[in-house]
Every structure is written in C-alpha cells, then in structure tokens.
Coordinates of C-alpha atoms in Angstrom, one line a residue:
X24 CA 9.9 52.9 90.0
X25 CA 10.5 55.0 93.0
X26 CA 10.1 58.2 94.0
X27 CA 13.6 59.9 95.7
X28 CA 13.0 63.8 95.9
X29 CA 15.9 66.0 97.1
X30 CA 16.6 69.3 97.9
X31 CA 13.4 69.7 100.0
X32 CA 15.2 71.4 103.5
X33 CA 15.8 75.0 103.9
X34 CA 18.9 75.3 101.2
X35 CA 18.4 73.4 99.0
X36 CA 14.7 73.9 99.6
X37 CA 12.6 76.5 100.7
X38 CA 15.1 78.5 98.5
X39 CA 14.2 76.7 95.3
X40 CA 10.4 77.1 95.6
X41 CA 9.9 80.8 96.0
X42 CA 12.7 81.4 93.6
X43 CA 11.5 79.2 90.9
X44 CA 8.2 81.1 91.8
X45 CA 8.7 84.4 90.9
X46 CA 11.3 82.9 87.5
X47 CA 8.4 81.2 86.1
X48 CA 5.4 84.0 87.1
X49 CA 8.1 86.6 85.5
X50 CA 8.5 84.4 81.9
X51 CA 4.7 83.5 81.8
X52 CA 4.3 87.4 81.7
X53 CA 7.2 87.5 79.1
X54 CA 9.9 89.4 81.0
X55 CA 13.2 88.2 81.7
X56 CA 15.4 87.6 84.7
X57 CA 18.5 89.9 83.9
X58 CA 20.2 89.2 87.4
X59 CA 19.8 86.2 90.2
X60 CA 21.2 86.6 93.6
X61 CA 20.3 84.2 96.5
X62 CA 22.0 84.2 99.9
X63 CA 20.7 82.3 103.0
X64 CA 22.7 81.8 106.4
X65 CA 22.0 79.9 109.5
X66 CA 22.8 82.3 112.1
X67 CA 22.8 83.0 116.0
X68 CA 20.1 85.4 116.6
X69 CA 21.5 89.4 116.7
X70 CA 21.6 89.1 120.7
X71 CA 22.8 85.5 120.6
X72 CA 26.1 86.3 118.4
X73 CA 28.1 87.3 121.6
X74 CA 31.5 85.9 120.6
X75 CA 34.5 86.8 118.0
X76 CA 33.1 85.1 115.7
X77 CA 29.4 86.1 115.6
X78 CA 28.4 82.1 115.2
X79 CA 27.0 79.7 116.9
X80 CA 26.6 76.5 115.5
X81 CA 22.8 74.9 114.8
X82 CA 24.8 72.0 112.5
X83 CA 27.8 70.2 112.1
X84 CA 30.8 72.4 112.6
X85 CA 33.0 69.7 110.5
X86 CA 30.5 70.6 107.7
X87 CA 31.2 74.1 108.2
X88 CA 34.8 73.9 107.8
X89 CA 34.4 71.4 104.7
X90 CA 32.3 73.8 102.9
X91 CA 35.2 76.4 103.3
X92 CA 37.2 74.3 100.9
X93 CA 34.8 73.9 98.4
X94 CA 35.3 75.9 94.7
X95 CA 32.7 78.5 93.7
X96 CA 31.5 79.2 90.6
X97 CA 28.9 81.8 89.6
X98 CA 27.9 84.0 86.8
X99 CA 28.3 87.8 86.5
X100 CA 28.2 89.9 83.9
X101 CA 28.0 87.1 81.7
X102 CA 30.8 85.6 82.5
X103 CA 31.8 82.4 84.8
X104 CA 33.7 83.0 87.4
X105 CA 36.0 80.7 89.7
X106 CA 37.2 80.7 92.8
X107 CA 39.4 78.5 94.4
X108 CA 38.4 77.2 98.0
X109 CA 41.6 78.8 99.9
X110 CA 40.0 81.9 98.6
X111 CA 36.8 81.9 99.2
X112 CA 35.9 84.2 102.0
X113 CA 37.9 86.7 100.6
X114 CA 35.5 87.4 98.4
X115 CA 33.2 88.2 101.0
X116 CA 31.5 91.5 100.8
X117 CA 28.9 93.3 102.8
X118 CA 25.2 92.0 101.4
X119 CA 22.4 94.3 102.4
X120 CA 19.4 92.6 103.4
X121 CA 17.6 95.2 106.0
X122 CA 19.2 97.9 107.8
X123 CA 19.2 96.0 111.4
X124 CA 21.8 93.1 110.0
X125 CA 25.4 93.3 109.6
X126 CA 26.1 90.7 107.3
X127 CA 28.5 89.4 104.4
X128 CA 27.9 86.9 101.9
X129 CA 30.2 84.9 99.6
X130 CA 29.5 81.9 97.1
X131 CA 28.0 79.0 97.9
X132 CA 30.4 76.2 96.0
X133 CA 28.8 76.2 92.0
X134 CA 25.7 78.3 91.3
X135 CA 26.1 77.5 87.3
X136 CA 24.2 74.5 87.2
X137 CA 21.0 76.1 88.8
X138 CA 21.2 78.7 86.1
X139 CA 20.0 75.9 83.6
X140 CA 17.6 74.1 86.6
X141 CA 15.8 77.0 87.2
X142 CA 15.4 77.6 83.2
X143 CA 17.0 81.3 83.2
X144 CA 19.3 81.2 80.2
X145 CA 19.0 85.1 79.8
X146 CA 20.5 85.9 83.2
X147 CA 23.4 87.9 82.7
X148 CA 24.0 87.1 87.1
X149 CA 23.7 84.1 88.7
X150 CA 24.8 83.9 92.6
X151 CA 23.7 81.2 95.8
X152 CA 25.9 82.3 98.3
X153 CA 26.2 82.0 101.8
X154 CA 25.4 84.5 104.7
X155 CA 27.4 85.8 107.6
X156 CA 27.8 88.8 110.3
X157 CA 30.1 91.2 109.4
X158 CA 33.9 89.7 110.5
X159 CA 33.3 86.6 110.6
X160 CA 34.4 85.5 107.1
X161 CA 37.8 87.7 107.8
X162 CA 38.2 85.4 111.1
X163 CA 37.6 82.4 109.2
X164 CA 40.0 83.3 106.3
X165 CA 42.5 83.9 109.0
X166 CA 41.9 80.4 110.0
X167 CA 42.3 79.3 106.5
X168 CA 45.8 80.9 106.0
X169 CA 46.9 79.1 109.1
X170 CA 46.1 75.9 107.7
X171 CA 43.7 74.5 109.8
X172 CA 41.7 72.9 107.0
X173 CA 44.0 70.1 106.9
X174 CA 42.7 66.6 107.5
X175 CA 46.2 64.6 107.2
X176 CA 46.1 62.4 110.4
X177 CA 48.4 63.4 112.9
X178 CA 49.9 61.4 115.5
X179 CA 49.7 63.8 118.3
X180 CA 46.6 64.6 117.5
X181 CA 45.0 61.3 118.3
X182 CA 42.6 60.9 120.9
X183 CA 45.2 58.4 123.0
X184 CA 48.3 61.0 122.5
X185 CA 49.8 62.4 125.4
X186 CA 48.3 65.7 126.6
X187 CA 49.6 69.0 124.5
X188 CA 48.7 72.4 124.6
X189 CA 46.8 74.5 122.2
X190 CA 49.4 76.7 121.9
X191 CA 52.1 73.8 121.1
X192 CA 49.4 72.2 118.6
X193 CA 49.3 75.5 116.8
X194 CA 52.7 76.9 116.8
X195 CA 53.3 72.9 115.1
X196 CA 50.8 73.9 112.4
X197 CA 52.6 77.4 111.9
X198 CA 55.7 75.7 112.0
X199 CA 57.2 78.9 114.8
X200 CA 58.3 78.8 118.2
X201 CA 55.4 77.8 121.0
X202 CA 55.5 81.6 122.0
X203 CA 52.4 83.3 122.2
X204 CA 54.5 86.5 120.2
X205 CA 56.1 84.1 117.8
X206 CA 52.7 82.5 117.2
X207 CA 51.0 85.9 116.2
X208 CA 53.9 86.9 114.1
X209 CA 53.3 83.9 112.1
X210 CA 49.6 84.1 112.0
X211 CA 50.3 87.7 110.3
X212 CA 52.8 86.5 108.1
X213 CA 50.7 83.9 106.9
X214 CA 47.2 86.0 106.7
X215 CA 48.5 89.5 106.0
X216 CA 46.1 90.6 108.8
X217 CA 46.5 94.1 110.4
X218 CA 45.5 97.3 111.9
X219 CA 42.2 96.9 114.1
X220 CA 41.5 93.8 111.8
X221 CA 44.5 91.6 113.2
X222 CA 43.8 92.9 116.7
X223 CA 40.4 91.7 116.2
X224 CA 41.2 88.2 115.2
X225 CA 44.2 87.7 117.8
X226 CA 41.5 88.6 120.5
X227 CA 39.2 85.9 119.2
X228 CA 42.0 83.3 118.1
X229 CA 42.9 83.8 121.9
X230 CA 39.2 83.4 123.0
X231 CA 39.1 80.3 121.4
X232 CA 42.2 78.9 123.6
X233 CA 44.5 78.9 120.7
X234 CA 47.3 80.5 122.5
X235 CA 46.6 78.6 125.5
X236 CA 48.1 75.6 128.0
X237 CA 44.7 73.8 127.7
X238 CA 45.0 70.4 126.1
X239 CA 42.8 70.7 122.9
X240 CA 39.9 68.1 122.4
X241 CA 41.6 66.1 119.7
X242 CA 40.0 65.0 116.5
X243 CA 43.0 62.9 114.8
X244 CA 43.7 66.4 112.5
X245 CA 43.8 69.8 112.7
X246 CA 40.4 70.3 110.6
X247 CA 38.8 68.0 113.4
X248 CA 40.8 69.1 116.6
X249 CA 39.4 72.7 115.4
X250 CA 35.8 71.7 114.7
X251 CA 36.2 70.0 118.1
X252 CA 37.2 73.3 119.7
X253 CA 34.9 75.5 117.8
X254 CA 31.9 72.8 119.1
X255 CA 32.7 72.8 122.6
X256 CA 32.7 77.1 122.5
X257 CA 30.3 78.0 120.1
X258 CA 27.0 76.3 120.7
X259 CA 24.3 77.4 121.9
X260 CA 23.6 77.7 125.2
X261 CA 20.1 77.3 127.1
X262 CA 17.4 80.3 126.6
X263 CA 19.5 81.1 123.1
X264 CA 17.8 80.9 119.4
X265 CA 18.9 80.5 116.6
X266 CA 18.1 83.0 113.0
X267 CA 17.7 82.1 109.6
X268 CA 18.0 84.9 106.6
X269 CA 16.9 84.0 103.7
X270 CA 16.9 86.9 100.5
X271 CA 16.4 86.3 96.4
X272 CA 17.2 89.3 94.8
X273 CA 16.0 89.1 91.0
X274 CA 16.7 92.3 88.2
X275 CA 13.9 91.8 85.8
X276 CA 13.5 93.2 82.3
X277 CA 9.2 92.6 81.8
X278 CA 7.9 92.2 78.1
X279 CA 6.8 96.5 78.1
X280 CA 10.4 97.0 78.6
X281 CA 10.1 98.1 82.2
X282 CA 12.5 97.5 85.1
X283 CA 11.7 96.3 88.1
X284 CA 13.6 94.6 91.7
X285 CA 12.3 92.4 93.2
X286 CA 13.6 91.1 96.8
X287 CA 12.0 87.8 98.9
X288 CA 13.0 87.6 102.0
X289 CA 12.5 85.0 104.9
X290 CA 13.5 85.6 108.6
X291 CA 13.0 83.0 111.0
X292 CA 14.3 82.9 114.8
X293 CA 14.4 79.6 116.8
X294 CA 12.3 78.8 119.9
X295 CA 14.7 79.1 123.2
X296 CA 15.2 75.9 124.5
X297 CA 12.9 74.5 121.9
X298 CA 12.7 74.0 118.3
X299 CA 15.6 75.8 116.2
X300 CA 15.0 77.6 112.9
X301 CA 17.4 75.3 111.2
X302 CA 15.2 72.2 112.3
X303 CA 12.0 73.9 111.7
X304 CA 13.0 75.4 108.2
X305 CA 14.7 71.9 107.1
X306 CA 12.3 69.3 108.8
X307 CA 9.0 70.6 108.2
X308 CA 9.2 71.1 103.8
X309 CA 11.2 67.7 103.7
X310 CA 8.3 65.9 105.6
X311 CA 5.2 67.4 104.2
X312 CA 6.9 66.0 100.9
X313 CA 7.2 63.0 102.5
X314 CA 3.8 63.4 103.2
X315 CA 2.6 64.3 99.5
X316 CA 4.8 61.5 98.2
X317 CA 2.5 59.2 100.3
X318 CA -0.6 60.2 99.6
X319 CA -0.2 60.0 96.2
X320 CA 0.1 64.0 95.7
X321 CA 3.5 63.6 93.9
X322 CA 4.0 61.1 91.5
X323 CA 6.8 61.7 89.6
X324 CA 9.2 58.7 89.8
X325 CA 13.3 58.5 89.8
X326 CA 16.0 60.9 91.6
X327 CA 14.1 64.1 91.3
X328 CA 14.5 67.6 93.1
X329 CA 11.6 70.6 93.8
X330 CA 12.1 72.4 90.3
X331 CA 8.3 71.3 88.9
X332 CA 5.7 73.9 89.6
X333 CA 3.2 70.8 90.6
X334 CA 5.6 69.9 93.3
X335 CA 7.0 73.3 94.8
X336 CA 3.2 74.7 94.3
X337 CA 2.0 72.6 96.8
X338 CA 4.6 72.5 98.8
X339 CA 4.7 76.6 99.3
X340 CA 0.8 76.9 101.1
X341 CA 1.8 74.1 103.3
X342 CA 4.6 74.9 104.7
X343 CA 3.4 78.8 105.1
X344 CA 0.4 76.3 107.3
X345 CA 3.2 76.0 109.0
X346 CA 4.5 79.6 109.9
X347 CA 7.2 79.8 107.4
X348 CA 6.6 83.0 105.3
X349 CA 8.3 84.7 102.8
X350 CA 7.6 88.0 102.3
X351 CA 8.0 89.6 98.4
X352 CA 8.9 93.6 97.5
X353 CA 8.4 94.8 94.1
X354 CA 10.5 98.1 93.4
X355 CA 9.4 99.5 90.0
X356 CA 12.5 101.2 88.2

C-alpha cells in the first residue's frame, strides 16, 4: 500500500519523461516511431577534460568500471543484438550531437525491455547508450584487454601488504617482466593497439602511474586498486564543472505518410565549486517526486517507475522551474 517510484534521476529519469513525451504525442497523432536512439553522459566540461582520458569522475569510479562488464542488448533493424561485456566499447562509434562535441557512444547494458515500457512495438531501432569524448572508450577497452576488470581478491593487493609498485602490480596482471618495454609489449599483444592509437594510450597508461615505482593505493583487487587510482587522478579539481549531454533521436513515420527527425537535447554544465550537473539533474526530479508523492499529487501505489503520462507530465514543468530544459528540433523529410 505504498508508493516506491524509481527511475526518477537524470538516467533513468529525466531521459524517460521527454522521451515518453514525444512517443506518446507521436501515436496520439497516429504516426509511428520507426527508430529510437537515446545517449546521455556525465562528462567533464570541454575545458575541464584535460587528461588522457577526457573524464573526470562526478560518481563512483567502481560503478564506472562495473558498468564496463555489463552485456548490451539493443534493437536494430529489427533484430536483437548482443554484446558481450569484454566487448563493449568496441562498439563505440562517433555519435553526433552538435558540432562543438567530440563524442562516442556505445550501449547502455539492455535497451530491449524499454522498447515494450515505452509502448513502441513498431520500432524497427531501439538504443540507450552511453556518451563519451572521442578516445576514451579506445583507452578503456585497452584497460579491459589488460584485465583490470577483475575483482578476485589478491593478497598483495590488500591494504596491509607490503609496499609494491604500479609497475610490479601490472606487469603481475600481464603476467611479463616488470620492464616498462616488456610491459607495453604485453599491453599490445593483449589489446591489438597501434599506430598513433597505442602511442596515445601508452602516454595515458603512463600518466596514470601505471608504469611507475609509486606504490598503488590498494583496493584488495585490480578492479578496485584501479578505481582507486583512477579516483585519486581524475576528479575534479576546485573552479572545475562538470557537463551533462543528453540527446533522443526518434525517426518517425506520421499517419499522412510523412517523415520526419526529431532530436531532444539537454546540456547542462555544473556550478564551479558548487552544485554539479550530475547532482542537480539526479537530485532535483527525484525530490520533486518525493514532493508530489507527499502531497498527494501521485497516487499510484506498489514498485512503479515514471512511464505514466500523469506522473512524467507533472514532473517535466517542474523540474524546467528548476532550470533544466530540453530543447526539441523537428526536421521534416
């Protein structure tokens, strides 16, 4: 007899109610949603993303690194398709969004079910995916290949082992000599990096201290010593912000038979030294419902998540109340 609503942050969120806002304004007008792409990333902003990587991290870095070994599944074409976590940011591919951002997406673990959630059984695509600047999915597939997804407790990576190096800790992982030149040759073997590509990554795996004497800031495991590592050099530091890029991109067949594409697109940049756009874009729609829920403004009782139009309706004008806008373009084909 309780109310428990979900999905009410940024994504899962603010993504589901302007989606399911143009789906249903598009089917009460009798057209059809051919295809369905959404991509959203948390982001430094452009002037912020000063390292290898092009990230800086405004949540858990752990939950980064889980996500990575997650499968994906989406539709295209009409057909499912799967890929397998170790694989994942190889599918990356450059997502245009505005001319100003270099970025790539990939999937976002399995889009299938929100197919039938957000009631578009014609759409021949179906895609939540994830966003990132350009390299950085390359860097973190590098990672990948190396192994440092592993959570298997190791001894000399507790937090009372004796002092190690980086470079000892990885060349273990590799299993290669603790030579820095031994250590890249493996790294290539296992990644089939090259060109200005491996170059690229050796630079950064270096500018991490992954080739170095430094003692690395153990987590028990390589997934944690790494999101330990990645913590301590990619966060942001004072006067920095924060981005968040948000686009739908919906095909649509209307009843005439016409064709049009439609884009909605959010972009929202953190406050330096204040309120990030990751805190402002998950806290404020998760408490207004909590506010709704309250006053008696949303009813609906059990485990429940933002797909009604009486709760993402009302939810939309108050968070825009709030400053958080997304802006619509309809291309007519």
């Amino acid at each position: 007899g309780i109310t428990v609503m979900n999905e009410v942050g940024l994504d899962p969120g603010i993504d589901h109610f302007y989606a399911l806002r143009i789906i249903n304004d598009i089917h009460a007008k009798g057209g059809k949603i051919i295809n369905f792409y959404s991509y959203c990333g948390g982001l430094p902003a452009p002037e912020c993303s000063n390292n290898p990587l092009g990230y800086k991290f405004s949540w858990s870095p752990r939950g980064v690194l889980l996500a990575l070994r997650s499968t994906a599944k989406y539709l295209e074409n009409g057909k499912e398709v799967t890929i397998e976590g170790k694989d994942l940011l190889k599918s990356a591919k450059p997502i245009f969004t505005y001319p100003a951002f270099a970025v790539e997406g990939y999937p976002n673990r399995d889009s299938t079910p929100f197919a039938k959630y957000y009631n578009v059984p014609e759409a021949q695509s179906f895609l939540r995916g994830t966003l990132r600047f350009q390299g950085n999915p390359a860097f973190m597939q590098c990672l990948v290949d190396c192994g440092f997804l592993d959570d298997t407790p190791r001894d000399f990576l507790a937090k009372d082992a004796p002092a190690t190096t980086w470079r000892e800790t990885f060349a273990k992982l590799l299993g290669c000599e603790a030579t820095s030149e031994a250590i890249e040759e493996a790294v290539v073997k296992k990644s089939g990096i090259s060109g200005e590509s491996r170059a690229r990554i050796i630079r950064g795996m270096k500018w991490l201290g992954l080739f170095s004497d430094n003692d690395p800031i153990k987590g028990g495991n390589y997934l944690d010593t790494l999101a330990k590592t990645l913590e301590s050099k990619m966060s942001f530091q004072e006067g920095e912000r924060d981005m968040i890029l948000l686009q739908h991109k919906f095909d649509v067949e209307l009843k005439d038979g016409k064709k049009q594409h439609i884009t909605s697109t959010m972009i929202e940049y953190g406050q330096p030294n204040g309120t990030t756009a990751m805190a402002k874009t998950v806290g404020i729609p998760c408490g207004i419902t909590v506010q709704l829920v309250l006053d008696g403004k949303i009813t609906d009782k059990g485990v429940l998540a933002p797909y009604a139009p009486h709760v993402y309706e009302q939810l939309i004008p108050l968070i825009e109340q709030d400053g958080i806008k997304v802006v619509d373009e309809i291309i007519d084909l």
